Coordinates of N, CA and C in Angstrom, one line a residue:
X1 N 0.7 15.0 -9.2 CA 1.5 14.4 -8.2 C 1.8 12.9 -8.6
X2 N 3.1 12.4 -8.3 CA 3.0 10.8 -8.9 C 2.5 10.1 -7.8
X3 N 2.1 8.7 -8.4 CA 1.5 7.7 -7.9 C 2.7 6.5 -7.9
X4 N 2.5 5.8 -6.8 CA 3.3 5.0 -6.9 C 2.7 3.5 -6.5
X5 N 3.1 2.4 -6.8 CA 3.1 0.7 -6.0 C 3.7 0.4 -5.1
X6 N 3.0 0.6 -4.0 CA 3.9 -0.1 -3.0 C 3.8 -1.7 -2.1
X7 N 4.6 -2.5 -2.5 CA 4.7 -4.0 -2.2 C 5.2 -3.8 -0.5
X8 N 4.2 -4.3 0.2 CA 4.2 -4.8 1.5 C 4.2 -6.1 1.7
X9 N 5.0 -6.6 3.0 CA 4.8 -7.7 3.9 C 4.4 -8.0 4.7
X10 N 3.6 -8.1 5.7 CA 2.9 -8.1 6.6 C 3.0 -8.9 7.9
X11 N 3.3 -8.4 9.1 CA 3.3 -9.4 10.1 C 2.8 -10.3 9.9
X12 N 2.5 -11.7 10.6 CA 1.6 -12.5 10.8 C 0.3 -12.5 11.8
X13 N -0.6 -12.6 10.6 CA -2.5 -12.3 11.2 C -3.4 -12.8 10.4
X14 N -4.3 -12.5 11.2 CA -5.3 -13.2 10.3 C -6.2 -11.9 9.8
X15 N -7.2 -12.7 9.2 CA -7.9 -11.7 7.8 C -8.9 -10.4 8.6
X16 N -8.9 -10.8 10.3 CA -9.6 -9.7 11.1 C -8.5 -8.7 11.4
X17 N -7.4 -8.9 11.5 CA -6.5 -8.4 12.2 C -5.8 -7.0 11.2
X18 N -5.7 -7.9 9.5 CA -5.7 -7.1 8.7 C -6.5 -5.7 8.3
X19 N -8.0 -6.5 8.5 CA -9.2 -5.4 8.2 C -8.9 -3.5 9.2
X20 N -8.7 -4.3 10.5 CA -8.5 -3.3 11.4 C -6.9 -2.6 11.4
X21 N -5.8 -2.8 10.4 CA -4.8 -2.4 9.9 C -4.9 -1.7 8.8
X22 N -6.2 -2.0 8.1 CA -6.2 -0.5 6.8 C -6.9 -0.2 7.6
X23 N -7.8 0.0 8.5 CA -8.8 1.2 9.4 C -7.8 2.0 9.8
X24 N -6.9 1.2 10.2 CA -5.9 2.3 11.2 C -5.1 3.1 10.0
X25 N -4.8 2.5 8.9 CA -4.0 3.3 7.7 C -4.6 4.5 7.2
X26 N -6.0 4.2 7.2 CA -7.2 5.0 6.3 C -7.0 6.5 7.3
X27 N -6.9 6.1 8.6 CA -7.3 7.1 9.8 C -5.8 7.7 10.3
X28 N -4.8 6.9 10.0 CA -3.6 7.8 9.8 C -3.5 8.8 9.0
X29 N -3.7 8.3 7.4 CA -3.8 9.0 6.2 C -4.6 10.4 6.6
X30 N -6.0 10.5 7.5 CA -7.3 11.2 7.1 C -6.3 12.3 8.6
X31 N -5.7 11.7 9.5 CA -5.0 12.4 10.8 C -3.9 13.3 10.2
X32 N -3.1 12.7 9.6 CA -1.7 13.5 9.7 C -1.3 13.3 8.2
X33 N -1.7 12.5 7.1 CA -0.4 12.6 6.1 C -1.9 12.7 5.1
X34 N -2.5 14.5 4.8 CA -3.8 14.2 4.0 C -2.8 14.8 3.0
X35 N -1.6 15.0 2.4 CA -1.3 14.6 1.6 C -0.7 13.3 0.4
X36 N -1.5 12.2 1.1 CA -1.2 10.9 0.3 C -2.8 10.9 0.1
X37 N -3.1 10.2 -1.0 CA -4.3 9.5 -1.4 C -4.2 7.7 -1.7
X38 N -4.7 7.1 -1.1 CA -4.5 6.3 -0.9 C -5.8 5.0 -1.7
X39 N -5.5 4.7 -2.9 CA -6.3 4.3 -3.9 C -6.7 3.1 -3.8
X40 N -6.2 1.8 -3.8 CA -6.4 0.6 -3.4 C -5.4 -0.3 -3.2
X41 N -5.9 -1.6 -3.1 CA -5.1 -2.6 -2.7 C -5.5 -3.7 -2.8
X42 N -4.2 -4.6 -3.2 CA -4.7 -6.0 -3.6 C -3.7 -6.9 -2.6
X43 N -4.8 -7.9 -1.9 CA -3.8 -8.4 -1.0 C -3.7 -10.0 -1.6
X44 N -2.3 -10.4 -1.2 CA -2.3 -11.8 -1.7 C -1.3 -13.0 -0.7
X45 N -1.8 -14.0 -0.7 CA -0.6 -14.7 0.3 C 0.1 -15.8 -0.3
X46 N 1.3 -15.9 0.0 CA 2.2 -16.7 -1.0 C 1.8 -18.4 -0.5
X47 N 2.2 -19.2 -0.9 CA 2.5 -20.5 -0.3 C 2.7 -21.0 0.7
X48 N 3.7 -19.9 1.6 CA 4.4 -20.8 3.3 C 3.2 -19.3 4.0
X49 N 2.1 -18.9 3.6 CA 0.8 -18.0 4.0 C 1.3 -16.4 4.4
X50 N 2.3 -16.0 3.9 CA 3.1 -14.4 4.2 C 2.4 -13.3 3.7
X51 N 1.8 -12.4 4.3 CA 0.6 -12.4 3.5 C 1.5 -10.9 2.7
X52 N 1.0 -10.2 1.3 CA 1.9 -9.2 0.9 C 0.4 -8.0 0.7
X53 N 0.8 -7.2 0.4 CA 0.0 -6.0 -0.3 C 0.5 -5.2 -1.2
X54 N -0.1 -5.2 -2.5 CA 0.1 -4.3 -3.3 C -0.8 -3.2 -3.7
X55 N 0.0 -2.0 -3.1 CA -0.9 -0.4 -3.1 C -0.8 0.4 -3.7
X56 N -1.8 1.0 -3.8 CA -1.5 2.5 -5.1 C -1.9 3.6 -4.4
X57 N -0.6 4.3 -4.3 CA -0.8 5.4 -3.3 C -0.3 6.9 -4.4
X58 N -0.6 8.3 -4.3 CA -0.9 9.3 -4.5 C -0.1 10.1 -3.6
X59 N 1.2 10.5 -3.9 CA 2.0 11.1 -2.8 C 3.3 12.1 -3.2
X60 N 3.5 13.0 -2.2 CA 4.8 13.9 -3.4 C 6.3 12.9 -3.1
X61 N 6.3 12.0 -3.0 CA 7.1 11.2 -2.8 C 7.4 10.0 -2.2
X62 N 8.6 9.1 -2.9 CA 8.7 7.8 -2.1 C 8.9 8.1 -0.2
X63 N 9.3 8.8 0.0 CA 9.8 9.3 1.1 C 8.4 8.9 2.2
X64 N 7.6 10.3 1.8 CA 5.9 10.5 2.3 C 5.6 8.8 2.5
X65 N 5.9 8.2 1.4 CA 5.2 7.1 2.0 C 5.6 6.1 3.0
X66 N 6.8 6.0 2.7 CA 7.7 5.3 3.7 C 7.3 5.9 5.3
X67 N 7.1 7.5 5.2 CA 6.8 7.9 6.3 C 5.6 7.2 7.1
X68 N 4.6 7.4 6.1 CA 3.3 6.9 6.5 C 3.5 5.4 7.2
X69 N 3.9 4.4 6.5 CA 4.5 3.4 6.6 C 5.2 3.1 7.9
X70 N 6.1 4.2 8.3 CA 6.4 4.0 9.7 C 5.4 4.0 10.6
X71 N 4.7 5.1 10.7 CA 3.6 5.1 12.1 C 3.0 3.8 12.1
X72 N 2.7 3.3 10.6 CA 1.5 2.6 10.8 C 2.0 0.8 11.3
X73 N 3.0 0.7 11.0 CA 4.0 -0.7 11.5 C 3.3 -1.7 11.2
X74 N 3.9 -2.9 11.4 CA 3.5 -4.1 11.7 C 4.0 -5.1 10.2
X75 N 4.2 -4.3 9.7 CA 4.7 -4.6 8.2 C 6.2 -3.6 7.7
X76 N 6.6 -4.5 6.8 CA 7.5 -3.8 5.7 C 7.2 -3.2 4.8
X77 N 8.0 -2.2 3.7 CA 8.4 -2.3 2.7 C 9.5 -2.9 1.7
X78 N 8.8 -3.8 0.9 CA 9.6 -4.5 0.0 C 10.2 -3.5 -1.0
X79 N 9.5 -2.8 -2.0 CA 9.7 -2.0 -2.8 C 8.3 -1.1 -3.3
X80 N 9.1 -0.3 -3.4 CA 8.2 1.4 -4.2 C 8.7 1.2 -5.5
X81 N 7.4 1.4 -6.5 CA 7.7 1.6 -7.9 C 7.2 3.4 -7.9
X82 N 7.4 3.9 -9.0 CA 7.0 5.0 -8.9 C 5.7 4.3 -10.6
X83 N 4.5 4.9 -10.7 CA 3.9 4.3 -12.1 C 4.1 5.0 -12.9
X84 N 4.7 4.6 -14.0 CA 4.8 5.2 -15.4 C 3.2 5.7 -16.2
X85 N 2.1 4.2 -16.1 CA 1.1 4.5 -16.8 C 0.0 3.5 -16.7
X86 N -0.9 3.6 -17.2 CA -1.9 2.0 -16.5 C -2.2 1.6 -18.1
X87 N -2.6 0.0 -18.3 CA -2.8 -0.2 -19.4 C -4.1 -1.0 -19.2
X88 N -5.3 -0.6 -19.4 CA -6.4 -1.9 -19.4 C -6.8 -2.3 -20.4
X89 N -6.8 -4.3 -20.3 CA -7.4 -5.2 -21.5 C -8.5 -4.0 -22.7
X90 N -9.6 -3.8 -21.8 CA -10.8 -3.2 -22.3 C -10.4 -1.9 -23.6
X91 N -9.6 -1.4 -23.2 CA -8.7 0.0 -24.1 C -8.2 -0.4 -25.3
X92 N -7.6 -1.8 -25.2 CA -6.8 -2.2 -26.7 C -8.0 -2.6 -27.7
X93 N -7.4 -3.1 -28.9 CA -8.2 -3.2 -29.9 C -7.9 -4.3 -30.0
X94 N -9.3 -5.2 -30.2 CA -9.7 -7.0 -30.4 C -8.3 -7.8 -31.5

């Protein structure tokens, strides 16, 4: 199944309000869409504090996720990559 990146933007909240926004994603995911897998996320906030997320989701399509993404609101989608491959430092050679 492909995996994809998905770049979020996020209402404005603070770092409690977020926590209880992946509970609620985790518990969508586990309710109705147990076809996405939902791998991690790295959150980051720009300069004027907007806060973004970058996720790696496990899904049969950009679509599925978008879906997901609807119920769960409070945020956008910026862009879906779909991932080609993963490359870590540790794997290459010195």
């Amino acid at each position: 199944m492909p995996k994809f990146l998905v770049e979020r933007v996020w209402d404005q909240m603070d770092e409690a309000e977020l926590a209880k926004m992946a509970v609620l994603s985790k518990r969508i995911i586990d309710d109705s869409f147990s076809d996405l897998t939902w791998e991690r996320s790295q959150v980051a906030v720009d300069d004027d504090g907007v806060i973004r997320t970058f996720c790696v989701y496990v899904a049969p399509g950009k679509d599925r996720v978008r879906e997901h993404s609807a119920v769960l609101g409070c945020h956008r989608i910026d862009n879906i990559y779909e991932i080609a491959g993963d490359i870590d430092p540790a794997d290459l050679p010195s």
